[in-house]
XYZ file of C-alpha atoms in Angstrom:
416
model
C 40.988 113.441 -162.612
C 39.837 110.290 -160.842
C 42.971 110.016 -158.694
C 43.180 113.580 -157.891
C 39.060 113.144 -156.633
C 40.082 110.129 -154.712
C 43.291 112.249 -153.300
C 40.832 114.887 -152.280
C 38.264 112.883 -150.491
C 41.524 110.516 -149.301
C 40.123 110.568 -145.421
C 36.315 109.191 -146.237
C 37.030 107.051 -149.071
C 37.907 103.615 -147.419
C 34.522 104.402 -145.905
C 32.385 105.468 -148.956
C 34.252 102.341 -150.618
C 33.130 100.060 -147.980
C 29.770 101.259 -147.451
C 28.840 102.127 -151.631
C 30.717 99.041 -152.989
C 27.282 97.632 -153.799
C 26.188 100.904 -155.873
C 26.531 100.333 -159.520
C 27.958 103.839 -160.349
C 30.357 103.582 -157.401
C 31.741 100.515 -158.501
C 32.312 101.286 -161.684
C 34.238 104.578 -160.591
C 36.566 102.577 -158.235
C 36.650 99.829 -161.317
C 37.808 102.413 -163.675
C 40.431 104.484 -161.068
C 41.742 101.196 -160.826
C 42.097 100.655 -164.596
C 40.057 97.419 -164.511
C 37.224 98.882 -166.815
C 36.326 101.092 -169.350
C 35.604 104.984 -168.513
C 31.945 103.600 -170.054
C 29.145 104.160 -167.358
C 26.980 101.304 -167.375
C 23.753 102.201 -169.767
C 20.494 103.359 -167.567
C 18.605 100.154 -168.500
C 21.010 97.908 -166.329
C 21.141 100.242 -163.609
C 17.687 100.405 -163.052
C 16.935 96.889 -163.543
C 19.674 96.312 -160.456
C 17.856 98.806 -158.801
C 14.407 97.457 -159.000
C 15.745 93.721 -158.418
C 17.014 94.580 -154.958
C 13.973 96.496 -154.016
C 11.853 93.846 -155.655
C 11.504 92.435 -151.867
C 11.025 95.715 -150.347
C 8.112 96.264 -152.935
C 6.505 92.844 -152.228
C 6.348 93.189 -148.771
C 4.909 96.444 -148.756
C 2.622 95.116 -150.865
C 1.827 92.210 -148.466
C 1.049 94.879 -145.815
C -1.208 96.447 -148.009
C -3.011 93.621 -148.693
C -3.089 92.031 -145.319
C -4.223 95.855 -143.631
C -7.070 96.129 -146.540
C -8.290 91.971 -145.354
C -8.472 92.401 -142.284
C -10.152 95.971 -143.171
C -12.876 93.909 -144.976
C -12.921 90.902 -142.998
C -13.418 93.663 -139.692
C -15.568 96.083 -140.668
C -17.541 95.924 -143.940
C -18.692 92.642 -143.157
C -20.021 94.159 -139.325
C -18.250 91.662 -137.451
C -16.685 94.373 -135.418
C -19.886 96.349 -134.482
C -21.277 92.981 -132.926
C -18.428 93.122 -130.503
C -17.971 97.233 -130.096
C -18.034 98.710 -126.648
C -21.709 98.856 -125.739
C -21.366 102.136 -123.872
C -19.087 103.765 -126.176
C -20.597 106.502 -129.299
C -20.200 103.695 -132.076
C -22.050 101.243 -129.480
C -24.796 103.526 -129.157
C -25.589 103.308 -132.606
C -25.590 99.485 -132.586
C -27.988 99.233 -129.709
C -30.286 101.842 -131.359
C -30.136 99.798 -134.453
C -30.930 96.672 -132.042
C -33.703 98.163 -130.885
C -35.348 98.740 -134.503
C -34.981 95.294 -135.210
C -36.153 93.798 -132.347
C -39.127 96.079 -132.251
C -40.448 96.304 -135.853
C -43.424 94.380 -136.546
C -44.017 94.129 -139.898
C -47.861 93.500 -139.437
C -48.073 96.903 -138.166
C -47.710 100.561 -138.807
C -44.097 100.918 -137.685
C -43.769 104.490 -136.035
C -40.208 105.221 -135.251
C -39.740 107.812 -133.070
C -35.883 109.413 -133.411
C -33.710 112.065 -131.415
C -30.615 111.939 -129.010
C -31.023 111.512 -124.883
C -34.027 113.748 -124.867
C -35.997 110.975 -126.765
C -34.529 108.355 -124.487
C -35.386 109.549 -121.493
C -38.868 111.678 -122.514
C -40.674 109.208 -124.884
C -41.829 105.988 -123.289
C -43.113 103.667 -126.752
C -44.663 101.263 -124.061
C -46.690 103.687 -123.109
C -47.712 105.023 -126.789
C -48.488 101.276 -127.947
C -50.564 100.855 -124.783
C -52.829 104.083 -125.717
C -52.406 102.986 -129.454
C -54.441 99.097 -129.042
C -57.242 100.113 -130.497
C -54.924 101.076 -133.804
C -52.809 98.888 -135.798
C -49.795 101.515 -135.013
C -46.375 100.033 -132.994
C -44.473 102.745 -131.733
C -40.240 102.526 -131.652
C -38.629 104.865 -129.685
C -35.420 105.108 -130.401
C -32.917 107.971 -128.675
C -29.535 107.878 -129.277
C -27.612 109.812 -126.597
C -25.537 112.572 -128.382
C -26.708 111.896 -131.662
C -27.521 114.626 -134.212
C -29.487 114.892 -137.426
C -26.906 113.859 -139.457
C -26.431 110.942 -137.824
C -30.008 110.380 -138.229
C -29.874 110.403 -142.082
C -27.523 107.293 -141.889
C -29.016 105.714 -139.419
C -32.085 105.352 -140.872
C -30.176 104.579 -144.267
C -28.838 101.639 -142.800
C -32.220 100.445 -140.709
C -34.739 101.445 -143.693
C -32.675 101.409 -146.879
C -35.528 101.242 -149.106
C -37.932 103.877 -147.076
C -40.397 100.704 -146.346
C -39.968 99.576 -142.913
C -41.852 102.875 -141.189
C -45.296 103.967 -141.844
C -44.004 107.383 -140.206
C -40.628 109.038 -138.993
C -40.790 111.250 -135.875
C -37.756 113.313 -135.558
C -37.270 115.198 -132.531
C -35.950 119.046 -132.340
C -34.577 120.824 -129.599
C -35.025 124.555 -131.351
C -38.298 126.373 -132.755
C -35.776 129.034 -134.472
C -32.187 128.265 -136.787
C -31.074 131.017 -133.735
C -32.127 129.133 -130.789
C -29.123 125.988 -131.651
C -26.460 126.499 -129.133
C -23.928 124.507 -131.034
C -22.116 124.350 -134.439
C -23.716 120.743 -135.746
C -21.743 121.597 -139.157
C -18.213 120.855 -138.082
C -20.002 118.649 -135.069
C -16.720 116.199 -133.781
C -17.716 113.388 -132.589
C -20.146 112.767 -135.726
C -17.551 110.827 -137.725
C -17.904 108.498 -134.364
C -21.439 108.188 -134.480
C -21.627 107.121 -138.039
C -18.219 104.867 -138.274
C -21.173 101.861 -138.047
C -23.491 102.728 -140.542
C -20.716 104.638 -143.825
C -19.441 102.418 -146.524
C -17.329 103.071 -149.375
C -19.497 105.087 -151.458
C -19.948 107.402 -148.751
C -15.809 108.111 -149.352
C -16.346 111.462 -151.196
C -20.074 112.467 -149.830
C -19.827 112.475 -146.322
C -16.585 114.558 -145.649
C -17.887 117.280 -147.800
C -20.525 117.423 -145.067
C -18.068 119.068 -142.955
C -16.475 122.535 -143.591
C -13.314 122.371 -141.478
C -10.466 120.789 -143.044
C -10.059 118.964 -139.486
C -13.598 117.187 -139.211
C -13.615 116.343 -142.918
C -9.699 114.311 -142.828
C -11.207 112.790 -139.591
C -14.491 112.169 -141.666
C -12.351 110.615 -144.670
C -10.112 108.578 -142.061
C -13.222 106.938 -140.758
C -14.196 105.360 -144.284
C -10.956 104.994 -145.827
C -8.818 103.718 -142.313
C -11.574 102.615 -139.878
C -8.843 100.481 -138.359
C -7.064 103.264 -137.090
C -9.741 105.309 -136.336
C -10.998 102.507 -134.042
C -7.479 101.877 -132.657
C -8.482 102.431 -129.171
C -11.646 100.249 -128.732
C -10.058 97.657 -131.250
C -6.660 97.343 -128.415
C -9.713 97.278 -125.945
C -11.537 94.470 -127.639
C -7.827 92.661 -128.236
C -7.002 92.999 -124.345
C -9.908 91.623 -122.672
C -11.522 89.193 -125.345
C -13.644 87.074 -123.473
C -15.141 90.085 -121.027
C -15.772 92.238 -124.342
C -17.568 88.958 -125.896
C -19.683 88.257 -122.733
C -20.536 92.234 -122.449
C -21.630 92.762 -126.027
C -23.858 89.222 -125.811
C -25.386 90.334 -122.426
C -26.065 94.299 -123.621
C -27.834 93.140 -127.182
C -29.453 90.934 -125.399
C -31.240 92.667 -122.931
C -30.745 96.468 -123.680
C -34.231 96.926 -126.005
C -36.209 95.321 -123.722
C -34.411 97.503 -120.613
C -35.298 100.384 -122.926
C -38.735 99.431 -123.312
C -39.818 98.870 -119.843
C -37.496 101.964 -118.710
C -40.208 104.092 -116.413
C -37.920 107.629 -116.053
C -36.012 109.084 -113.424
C -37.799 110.479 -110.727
C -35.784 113.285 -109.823
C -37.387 117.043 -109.551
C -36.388 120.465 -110.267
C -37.701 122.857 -108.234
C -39.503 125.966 -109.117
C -36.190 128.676 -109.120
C -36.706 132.492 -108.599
C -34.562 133.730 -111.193
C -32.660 137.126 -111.507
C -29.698 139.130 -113.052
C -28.134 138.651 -116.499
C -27.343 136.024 -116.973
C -30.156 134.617 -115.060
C -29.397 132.966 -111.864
C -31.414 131.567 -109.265
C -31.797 134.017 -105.993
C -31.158 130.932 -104.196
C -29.557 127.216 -105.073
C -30.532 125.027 -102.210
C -33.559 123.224 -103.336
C -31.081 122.438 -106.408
C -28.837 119.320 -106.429
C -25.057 120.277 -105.996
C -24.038 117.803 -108.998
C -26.021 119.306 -111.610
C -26.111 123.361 -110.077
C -22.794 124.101 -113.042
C -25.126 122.491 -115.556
C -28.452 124.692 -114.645
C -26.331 127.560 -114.940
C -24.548 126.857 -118.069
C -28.487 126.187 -119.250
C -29.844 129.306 -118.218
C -27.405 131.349 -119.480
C -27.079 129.797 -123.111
C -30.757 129.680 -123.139
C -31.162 133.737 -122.566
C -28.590 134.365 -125.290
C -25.586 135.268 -122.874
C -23.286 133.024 -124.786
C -22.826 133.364 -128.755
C -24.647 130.598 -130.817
C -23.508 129.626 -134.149
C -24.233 132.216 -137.196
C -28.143 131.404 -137.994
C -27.064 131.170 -142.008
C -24.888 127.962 -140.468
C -28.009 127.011 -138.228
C -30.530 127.282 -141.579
C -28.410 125.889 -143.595
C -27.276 122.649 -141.435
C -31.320 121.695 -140.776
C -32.406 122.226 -144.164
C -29.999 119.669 -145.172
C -30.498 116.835 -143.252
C -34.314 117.310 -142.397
C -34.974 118.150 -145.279
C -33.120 114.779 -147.249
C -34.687 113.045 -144.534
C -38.118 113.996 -145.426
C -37.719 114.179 -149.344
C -36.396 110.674 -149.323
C -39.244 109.367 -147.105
C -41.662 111.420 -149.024
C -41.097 110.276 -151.961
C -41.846 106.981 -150.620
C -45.159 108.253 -149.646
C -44.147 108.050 -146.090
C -44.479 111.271 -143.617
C -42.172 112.728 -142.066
C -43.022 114.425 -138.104
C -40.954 116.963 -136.365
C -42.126 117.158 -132.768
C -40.442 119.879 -130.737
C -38.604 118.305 -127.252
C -39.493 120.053 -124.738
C -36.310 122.678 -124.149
C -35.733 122.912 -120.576
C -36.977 123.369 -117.343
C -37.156 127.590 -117.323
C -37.942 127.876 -120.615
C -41.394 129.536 -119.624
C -39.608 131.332 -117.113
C -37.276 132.883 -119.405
C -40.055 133.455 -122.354
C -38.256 131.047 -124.888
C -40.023 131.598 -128.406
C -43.223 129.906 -128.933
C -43.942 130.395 -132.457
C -41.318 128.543 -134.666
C -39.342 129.838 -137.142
C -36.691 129.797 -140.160
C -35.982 126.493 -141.523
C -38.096 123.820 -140.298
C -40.952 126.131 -140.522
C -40.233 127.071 -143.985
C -40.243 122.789 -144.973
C -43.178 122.395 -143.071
C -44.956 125.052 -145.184
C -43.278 123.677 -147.986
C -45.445 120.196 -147.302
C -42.077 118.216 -147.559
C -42.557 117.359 -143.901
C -44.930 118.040 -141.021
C -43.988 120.417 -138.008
C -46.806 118.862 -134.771
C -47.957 122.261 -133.118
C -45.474 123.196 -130.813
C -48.074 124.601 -128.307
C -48.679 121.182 -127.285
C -45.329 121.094 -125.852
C -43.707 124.320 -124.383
C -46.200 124.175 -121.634
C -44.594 120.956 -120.437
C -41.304 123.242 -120.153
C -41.567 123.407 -116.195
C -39.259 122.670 -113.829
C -41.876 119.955 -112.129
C -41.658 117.980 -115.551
C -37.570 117.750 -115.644
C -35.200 115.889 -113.886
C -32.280 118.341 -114.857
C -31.203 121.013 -117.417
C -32.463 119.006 -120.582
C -33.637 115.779 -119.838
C -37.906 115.298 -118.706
C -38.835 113.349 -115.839
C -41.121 110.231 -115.322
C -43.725 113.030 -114.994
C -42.502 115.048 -117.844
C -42.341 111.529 -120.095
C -45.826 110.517 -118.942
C -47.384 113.946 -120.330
C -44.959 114.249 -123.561
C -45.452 110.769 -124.303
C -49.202 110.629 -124.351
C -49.524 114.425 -126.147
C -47.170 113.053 -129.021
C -48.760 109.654 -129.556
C -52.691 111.007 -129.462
C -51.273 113.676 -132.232
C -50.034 111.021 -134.133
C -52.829 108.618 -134.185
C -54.852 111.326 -134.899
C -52.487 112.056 -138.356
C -52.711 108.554 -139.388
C -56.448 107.995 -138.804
């Protein structure tokens, strides 16, 4: 039977021979055509211990790599030696620097105030001004604005700057909505999240902070930035590994410098001028007092703002800001430490286009609850004038002066 197999095949066996020689069973087929052996196969055990001896080095090296990846992994990132060299002006950097700014700025002699939100903060909240109409009071305001940053990010941040709820005598968080309806964008599945918070997860975190997400997509990308931040960093890490010494220099020169910048930042002076607006969606009658750069921005503004464009469902919206302001607050209130929402002023038409004043829904409904404190937001949607803005979302030196000094005299007034 063997002879009339090897007949058969007679055109591919010189190769088979030549390239299977090695394989136990093989050999002991071409052993026993050849009458040299027994018809006996040789028993499992010995087969599989040939097996495993010649992958043996395979195995080891793989498990080398594993080792060596899960070092460097260590070595990298959980002990932070990466985030002190990050790209300053890239998402993860922003963190750093707003995590800079806490520590250079906390006092512990005083009633730390941090003050928390994305851009809007940045550019509408001066705390050198609040700490200079706050002498008289043992409060030090931090303002801290993280461009791009969202609630969520905001419950890790302040994990990682305050992880026993003791540093701040109060938390200000900033809003950009009186309603769950008003939020333009789906924070839920919100990208570049994962980004934001690749400097403040750790391990535990593995199996929480996916589950955050509802899309398959953001929660794998979630997962990849705990479990693989080496790969999710890939870019900025071949960054960092090209240019070395200019990376080193920038990082040392931007934590350096960058709270103090932030500090002493007065505002941009830029105005918006008072539009005549008409149609649907709204549209100014006429552009030219408006800069050409930011005319695609107004637009896109004014016609989210008036409900042109679909928002995210507000069961999404309710359910999103009950989560994270709401474990912000319980966590802090149970410390005995309050918990501020201040509304951000929402754009420079608001009032134009008779944006709700009353608010609404789920930050409302904690407010009412006690679990945190919502200011009065008719202190601030009279600011929402073009004269106080220096484009679609972002205040003015003008705007900053008047939010800045309505926000701190409400808050000295709550602590005192």
């Amino acid at each position: 039977m063997d002879t009339n197999l090897k007949s058969a095949a007679y055109p591919f066996y010189p190769f088979l021979y030549s390239k299977f020689a090695r394989c136990p069973i093989l050999a002991c087929h071409h052993r026993v055509a050849k009458g040299n052996l027994s018809s006996t196969i040789p028993s499992s055990p010995k087969s599989a211990k040939t097996v495993f001896r010649r992958l043996l080095p395979l195995l080891k090296t793989l498990l080398w790599v594993v080792v060596l990846y899960f070092a460097c992994d260590f070595l990298i990132f959980r002990t932070g030696l990466y985030f002190k060299y990050v790209e300053p002006q890239s998402i993860a950097g922003s963190v750093v620097l707003g995590r800079a700014i806490v520590n250079h700025y906390e006092n512990p002699a005083r009633g730390n105030i941090i003050v928390l939100g994305d851009s809007r903060v940045g550019e509408g909240f001066s705390a050198k001004q609040a700490n200079e109409l706050a002498t008289s009071t043992n409060l030090n305001f931090i303002g801290c604005g993280i461009p791009g940053s969202t609630p969520r990010v905001w419950y890790y941040f302040l994990r990682q700057v305050d992880p026993e709820q003791k540093k701040f005598s109060a938390i200000v968080l900033m809003t950009e909505a009186l309603t769950d309806g008003e939020l333009a964008d789906d924070f839920v599945d919100y990208k570049i999240d994962a980004n934001y918070c690749l400097p403040l997860l750790r391990w535990s975190d593995l199996s929480s902070f996916p589950k955050t997400f509802s899309k398959k997509e953001q929660r794998d990308r979630a997962w990849q930035s705990i479990a693989f931040p080496l790969v999710f960093a890939q870019k900025d890490i071949r960054g960092l590994i090209a240019h070395p010494v200019e990376r080193f220099r920038k990082a040392a020169l931007w934590h350096s410098t960058y709270p103090e910048a932030i500090y002493n930042y007065p505002g941009r002076q830029e105005v918006l001028p008072d539009l005549e607006l008409e149609g649907n969606p709204p549209h100014p009658r006429d552009w030219k007092n408006v800069r050409e750069s930011i005319r695609p921005q107004v637009s896109g503004y004014l016609a989210m703002s008036s409900g042109y464009y679909p928002h995210p469902p507000i069961a999404l919206a309710t359910s999103y800001r009950n989560e994270w302001y709401g474990e912000i607050a319980h966590e802090y209130s149970a410390k005995g430490v309050p918990v501020y929402v201040v509304l951000m002023p929402r754009g420079p038409y608001h009032t134009a286009l008779k944006a709700p004043t009353a608010p609404s829904g789920s930050l409302a409904e904690l407010s009412a609850s006690g679990l945190l404190h919502l200011l009065p937001p008719s202190a601030f949607v009279g600011l929402e004038i073009p004269g106080n803005f220096c484009d679609q979302l972002h205040m003015n030196t003008i705007g900053r002066h008047k939010f800045t000094e309505l926000l701190a005299r409400l808050i000295m007034e709550q602590k005192h």
